[in-house]
mmCIF file of C-alpha atoms in Angstrom:
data_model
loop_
_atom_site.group_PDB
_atom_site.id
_atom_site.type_symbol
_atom_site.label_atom_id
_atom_site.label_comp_id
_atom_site.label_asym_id
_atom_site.label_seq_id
_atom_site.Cartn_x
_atom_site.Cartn_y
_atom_site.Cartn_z
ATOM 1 C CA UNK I 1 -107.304 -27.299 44.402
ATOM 2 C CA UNK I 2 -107.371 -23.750 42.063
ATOM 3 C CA UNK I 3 -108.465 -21.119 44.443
ATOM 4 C CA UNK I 4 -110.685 -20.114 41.547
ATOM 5 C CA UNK I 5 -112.211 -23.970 41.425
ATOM 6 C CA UNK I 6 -115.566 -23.925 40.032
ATOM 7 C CA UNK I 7 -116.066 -20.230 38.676
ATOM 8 C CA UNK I 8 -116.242 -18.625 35.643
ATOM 9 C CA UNK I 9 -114.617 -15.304 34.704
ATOM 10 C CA UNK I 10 -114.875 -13.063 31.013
ATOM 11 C CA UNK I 11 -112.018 -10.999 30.399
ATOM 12 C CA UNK I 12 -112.558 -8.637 27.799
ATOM 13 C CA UNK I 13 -109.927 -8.291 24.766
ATOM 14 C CA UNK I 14 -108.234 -11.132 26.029
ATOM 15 C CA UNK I 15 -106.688 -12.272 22.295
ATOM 16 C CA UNK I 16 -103.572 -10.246 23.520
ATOM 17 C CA UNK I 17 -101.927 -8.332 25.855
ATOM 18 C CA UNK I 18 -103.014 -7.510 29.823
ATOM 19 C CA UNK I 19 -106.073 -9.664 28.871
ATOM 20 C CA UNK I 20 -104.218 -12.872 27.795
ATOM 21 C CA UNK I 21 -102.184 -12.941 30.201
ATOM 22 C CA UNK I 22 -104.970 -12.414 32.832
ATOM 23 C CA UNK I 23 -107.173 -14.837 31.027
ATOM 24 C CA UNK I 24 -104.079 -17.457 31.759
ATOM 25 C CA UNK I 25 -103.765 -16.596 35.034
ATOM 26 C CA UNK I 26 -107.201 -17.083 36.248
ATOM 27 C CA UNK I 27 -107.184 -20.396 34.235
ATOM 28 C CA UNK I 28 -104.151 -21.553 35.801
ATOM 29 C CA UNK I 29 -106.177 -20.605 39.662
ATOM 30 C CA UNK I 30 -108.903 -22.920 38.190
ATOM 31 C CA UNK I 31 -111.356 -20.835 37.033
ATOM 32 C CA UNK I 32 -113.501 -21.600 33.594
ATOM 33 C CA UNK I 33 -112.384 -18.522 31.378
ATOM 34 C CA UNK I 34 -114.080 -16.979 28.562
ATOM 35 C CA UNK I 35 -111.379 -14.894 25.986
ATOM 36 C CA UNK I 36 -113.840 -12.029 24.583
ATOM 37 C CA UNK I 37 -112.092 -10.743 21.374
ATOM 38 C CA UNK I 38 -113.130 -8.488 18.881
ATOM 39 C CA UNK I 39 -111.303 -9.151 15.333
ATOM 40 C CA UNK I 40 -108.349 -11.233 16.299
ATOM 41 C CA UNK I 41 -109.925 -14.766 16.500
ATOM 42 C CA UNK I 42 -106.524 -16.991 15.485
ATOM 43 C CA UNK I 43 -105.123 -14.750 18.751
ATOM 44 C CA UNK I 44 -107.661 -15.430 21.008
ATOM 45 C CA UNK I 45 -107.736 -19.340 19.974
ATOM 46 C CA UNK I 46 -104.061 -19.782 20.475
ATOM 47 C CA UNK I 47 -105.230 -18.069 24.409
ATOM 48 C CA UNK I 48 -107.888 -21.267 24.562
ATOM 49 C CA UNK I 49 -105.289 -23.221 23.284
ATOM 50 C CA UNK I 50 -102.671 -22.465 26.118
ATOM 51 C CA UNK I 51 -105.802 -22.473 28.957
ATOM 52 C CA UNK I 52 -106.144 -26.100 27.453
ATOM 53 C CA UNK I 53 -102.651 -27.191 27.307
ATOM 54 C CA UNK I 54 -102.579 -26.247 31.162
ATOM 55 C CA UNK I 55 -105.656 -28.460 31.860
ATOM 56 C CA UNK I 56 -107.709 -25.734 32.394
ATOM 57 C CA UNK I 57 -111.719 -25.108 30.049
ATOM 58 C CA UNK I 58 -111.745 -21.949 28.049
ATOM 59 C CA UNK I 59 -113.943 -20.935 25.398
ATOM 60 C CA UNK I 60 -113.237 -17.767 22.621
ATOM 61 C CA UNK I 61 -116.250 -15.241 22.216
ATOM 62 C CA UNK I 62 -116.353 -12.373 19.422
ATOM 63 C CA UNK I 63 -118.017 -8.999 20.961
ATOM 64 C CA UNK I 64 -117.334 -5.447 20.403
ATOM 65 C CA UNK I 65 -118.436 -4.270 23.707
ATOM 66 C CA UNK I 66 -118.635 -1.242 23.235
ATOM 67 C CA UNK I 67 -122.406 -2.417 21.755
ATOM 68 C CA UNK I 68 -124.743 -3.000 24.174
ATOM 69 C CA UNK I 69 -126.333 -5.507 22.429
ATOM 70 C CA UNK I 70 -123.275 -7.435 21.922
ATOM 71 C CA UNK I 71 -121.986 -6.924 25.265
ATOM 72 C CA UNK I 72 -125.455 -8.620 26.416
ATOM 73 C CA UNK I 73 -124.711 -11.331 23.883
ATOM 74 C CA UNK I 74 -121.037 -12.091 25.703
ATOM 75 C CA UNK I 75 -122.940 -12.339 29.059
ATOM 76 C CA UNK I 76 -125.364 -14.174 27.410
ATOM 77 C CA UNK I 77 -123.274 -16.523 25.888
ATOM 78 C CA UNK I 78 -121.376 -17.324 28.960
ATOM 79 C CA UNK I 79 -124.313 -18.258 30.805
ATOM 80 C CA UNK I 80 -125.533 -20.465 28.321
ATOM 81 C CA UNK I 81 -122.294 -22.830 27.980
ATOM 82 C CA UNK I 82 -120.729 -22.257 31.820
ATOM 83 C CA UNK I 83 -124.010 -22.049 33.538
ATOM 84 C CA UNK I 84 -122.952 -19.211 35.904
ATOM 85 C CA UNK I 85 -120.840 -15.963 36.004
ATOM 86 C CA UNK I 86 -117.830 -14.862 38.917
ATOM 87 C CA UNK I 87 -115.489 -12.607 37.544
ATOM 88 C CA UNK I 88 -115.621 -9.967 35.076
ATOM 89 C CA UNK I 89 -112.177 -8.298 33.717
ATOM 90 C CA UNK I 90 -113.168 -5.107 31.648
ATOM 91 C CA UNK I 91 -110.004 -5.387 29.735
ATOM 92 C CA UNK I 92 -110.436 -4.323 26.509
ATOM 93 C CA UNK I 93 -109.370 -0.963 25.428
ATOM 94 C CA UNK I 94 -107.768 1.283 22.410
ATOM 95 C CA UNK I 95 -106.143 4.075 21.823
ATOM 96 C CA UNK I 96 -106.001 7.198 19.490
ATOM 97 C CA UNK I 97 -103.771 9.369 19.988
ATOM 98 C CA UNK I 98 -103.410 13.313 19.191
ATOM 99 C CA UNK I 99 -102.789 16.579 20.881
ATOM 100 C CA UNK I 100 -106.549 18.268 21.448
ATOM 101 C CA UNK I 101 -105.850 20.581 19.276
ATOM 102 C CA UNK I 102 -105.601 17.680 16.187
ATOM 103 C CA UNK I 103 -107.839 15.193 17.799
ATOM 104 C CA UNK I 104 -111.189 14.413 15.553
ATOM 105 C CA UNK I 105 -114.556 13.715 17.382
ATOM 106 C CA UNK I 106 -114.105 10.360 15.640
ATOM 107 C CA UNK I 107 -110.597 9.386 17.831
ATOM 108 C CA UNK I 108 -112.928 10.621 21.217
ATOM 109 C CA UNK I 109 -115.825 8.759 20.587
ATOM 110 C CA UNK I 110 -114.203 5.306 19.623
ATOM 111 C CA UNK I 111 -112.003 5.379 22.520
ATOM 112 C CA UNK I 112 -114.438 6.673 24.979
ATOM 113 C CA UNK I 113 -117.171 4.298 23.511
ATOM 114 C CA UNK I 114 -114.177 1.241 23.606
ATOM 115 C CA UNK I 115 -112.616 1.877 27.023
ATOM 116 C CA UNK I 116 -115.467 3.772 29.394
ATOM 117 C CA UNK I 117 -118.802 2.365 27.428
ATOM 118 C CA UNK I 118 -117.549 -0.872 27.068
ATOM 119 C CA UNK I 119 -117.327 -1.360 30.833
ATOM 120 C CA UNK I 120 -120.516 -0.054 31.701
ATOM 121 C CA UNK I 121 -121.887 -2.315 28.795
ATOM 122 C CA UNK I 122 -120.659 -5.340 30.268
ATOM 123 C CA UNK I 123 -121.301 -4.678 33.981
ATOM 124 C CA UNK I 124 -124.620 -3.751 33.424
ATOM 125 C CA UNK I 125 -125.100 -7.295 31.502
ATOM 126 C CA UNK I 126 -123.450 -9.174 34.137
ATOM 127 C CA UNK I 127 -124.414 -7.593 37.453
ATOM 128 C CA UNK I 128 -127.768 -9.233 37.060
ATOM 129 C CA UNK I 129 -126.440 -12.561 37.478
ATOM 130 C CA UNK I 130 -123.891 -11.742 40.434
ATOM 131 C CA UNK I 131 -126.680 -9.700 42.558
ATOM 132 C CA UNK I 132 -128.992 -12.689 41.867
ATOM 133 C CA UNK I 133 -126.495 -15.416 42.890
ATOM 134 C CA UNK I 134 -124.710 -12.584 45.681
ATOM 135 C CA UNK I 135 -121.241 -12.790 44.586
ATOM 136 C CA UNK I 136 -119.738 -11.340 42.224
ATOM 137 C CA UNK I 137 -115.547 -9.892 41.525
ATOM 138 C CA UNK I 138 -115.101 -7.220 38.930
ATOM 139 C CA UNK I 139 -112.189 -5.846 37.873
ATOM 140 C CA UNK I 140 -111.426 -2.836 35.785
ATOM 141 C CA UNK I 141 -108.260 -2.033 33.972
ATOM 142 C CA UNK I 142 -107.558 1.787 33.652
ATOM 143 C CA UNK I 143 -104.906 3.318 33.684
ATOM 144 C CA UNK I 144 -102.055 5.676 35.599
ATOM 145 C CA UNK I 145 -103.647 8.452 32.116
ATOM 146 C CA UNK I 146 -106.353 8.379 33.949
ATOM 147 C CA UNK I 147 -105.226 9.310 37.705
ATOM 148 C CA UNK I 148 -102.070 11.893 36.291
ATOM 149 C CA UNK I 149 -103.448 12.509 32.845
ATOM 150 C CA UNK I 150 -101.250 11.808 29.568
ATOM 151 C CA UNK I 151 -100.363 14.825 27.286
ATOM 152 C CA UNK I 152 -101.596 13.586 23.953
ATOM 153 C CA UNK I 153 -104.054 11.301 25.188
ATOM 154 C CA UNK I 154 -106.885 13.408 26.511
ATOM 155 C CA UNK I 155 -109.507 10.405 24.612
ATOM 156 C CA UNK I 156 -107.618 7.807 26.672
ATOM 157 C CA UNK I 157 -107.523 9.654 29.813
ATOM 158 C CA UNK I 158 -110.970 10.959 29.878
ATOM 159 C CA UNK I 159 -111.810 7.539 29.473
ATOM 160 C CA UNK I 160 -109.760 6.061 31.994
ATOM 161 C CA UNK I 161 -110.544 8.684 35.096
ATOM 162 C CA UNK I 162 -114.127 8.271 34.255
ATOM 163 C CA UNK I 163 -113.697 4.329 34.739
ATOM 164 C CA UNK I 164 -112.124 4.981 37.667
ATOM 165 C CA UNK I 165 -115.342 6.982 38.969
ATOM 166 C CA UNK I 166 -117.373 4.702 37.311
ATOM 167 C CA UNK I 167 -115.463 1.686 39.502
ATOM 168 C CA UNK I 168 -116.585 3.406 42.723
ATOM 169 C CA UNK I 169 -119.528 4.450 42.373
ATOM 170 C CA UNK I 170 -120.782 0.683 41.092
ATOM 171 C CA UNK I 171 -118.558 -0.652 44.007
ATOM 172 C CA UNK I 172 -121.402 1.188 46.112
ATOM 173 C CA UNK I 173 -124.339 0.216 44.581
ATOM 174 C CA UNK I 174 -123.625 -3.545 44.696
ATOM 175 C CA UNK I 175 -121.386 -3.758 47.761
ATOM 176 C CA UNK I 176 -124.703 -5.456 49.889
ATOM 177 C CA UNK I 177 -124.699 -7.955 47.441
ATOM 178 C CA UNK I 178 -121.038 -9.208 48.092
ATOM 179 C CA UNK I 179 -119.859 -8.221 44.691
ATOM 180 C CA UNK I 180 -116.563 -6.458 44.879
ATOM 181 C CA UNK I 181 -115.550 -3.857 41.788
ATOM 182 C CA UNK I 182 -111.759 -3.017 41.923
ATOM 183 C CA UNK I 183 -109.871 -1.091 39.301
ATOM 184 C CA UNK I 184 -105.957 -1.264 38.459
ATOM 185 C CA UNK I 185 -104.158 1.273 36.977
ATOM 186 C CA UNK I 186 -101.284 0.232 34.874
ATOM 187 C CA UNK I 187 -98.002 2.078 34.245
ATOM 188 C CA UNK I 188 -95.524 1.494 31.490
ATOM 189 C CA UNK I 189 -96.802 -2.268 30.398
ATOM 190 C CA UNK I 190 -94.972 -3.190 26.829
ATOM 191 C CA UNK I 191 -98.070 -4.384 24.953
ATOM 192 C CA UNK I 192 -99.001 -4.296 21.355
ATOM 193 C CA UNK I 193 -101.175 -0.606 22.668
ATOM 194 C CA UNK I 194 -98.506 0.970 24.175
ATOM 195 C CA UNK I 195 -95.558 0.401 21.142
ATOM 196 C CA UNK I 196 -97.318 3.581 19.583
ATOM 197 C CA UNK I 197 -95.632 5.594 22.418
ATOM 198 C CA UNK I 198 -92.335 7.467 21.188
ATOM 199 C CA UNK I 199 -89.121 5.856 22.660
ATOM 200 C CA UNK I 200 -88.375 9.358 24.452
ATOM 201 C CA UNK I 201 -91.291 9.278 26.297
ATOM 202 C CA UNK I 202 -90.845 5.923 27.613
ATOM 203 C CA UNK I 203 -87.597 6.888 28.662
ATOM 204 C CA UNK I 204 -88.984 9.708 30.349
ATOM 205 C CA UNK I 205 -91.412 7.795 32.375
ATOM 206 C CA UNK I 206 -88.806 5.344 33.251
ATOM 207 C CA UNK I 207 -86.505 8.183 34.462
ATOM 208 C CA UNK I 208 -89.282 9.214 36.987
ATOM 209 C CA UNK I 209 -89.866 5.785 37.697
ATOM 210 C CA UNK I 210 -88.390 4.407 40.874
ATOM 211 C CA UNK I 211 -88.070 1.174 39.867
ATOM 212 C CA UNK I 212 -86.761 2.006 37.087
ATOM 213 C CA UNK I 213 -87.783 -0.188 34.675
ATOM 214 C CA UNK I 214 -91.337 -1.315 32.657
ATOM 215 C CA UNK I 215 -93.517 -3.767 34.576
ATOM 216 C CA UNK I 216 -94.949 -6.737 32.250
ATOM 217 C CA UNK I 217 -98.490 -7.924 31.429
ATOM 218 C CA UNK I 218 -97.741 -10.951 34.402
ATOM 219 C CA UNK I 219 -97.685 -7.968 37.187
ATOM 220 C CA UNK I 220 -101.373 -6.931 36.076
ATOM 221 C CA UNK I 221 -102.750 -10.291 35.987
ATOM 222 C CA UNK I 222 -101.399 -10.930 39.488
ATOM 223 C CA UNK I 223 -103.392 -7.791 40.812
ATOM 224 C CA UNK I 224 -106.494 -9.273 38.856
ATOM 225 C CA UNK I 225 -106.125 -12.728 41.319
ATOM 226 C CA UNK I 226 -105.599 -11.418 44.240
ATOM 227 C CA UNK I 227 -108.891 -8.958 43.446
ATOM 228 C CA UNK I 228 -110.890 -11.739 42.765
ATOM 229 C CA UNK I 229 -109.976 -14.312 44.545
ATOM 230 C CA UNK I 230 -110.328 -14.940 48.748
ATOM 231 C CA UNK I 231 -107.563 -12.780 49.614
ATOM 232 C CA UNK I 232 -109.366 -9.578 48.543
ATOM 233 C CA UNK I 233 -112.680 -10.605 49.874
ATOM 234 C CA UNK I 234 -112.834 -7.172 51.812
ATOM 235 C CA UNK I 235 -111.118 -4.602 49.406
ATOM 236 C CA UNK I 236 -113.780 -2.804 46.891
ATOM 237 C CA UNK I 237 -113.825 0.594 45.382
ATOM 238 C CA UNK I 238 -110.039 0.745 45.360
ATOM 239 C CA UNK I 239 -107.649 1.490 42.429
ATOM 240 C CA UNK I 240 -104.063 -0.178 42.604
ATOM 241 C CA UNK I 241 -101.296 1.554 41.102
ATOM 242 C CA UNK I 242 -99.321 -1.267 39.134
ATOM 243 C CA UNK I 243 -97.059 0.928 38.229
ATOM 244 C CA UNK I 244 -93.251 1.036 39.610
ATOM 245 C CA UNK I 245 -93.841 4.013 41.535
ATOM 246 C CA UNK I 246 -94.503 6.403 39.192
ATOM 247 C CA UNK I 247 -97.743 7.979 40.099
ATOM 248 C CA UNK I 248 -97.031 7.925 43.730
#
């Protein structure tokens, strides 16, 4: 027996990435997953694909979530193949980089409406469901930009703070309920996002890193199962540093 046997989880941008590889860990535990993409669909099919060659039911959805409406329609959507809704992963998130001084109101909207809107989008879809049937694990992934801040990134870490905020404050509201809301906040993860970063800036990170080296996309989904599954029953409102030591 999966220790995710019988529930359903959506991870958000789940074609590639943190999100496929969480999407393939929860199916692996047993859990029905649903790989929410937004333009990538031969990506997020090959992520079905693999959830089926393991044994495990997966199904691909197309949403920009960073629409309400089409957030709603994700939710939606799940409900009407799975039947029910456990675990939400807000995943999905993008990045525009630029000092302040050079950064457009068109790079701060689209990654505040991607990474902080998106989130609230989809919880507020799903929460319905998990208060109705009291249970409920959600996860959100932000990001060690948004405890420290990232030079460059103000977009990205405005975002990501305010998700972190956003994770504790909802971890209040539906704590009675015996939903849990848990964020992670990832350090140096090589991912198809973070290959924009300059070389000497990695190696910077990794200098003040004390383990010295780059985590991969399998250490994040491991802190997603262990937030939604049995062992983390009693943790909520919490962010996890997955990180190597760097923000510490």
């Amino acid at each position: 027996m999966g220790r995710l046997d019988g529930q359903v989880a959506v991870v958000t941008g789940a074609s590639r990435g943190i999100g496929r590889a969480t999407a393939i860990k929860l199916a692996g535990a047993g859990a029905r997953v649903v790989v929410n993409y937004l333009s990538n669909k031969t990506a997020a099919e090959d992520v079905v694909r693999a959830i089926q060659g393991m044994g495990g039911e997966a199904l691909a959805i197309q949403a920009n979530v960073g629409i309400f409406e089409e957030a709603q329609k994700l939710i939606q959507s799940t409900l009407d193949h799975f039947g029910r809704l456990d675990i939400l992963v807000n995943n999905a998130g993008t990045t525009r980089d630029a000092l302040l001084v050079r950064m457009s109101e068109e790079d701060w909207d689209v990654v505040i409406n991607t990474n902080l809107k998106g989130p609230f989008n989809c919880t507020k879809a799903a929460q319905r469901t998990m208060i109705k049937q009291r249970y409920g694990r959600i996860v959100n992934i932000s990001s060690i930009a948004g405890v420290a801040g990232n030079a460059g990134q103000a977009n990205y870490s405005a975002a990501k703070a305010g998700l972190i905020g956003f994770t504790k404050a909802v971890a209040k509201e539906v704590g009675s309920r015996n939903i849990t809301v848990n964020a992670i906040a990832p350090g140096y993860i090589p991912t198809d996002l973070s290959a924009t970063i300059p070389p000497e800036l990695v190696a910077k990170g990794m200098e003040l890193t004390p383990l010295g080296h780059p985590g991969d996309t399998e250490d994040i989904a491991n802190a997603v199962l262990f937030f939604v599954s049995e062992e983390g029953r009693y943790v909520t409102g919490q962010v996890l540093a997955v990180d190597g030591g760097l923000t510490m």
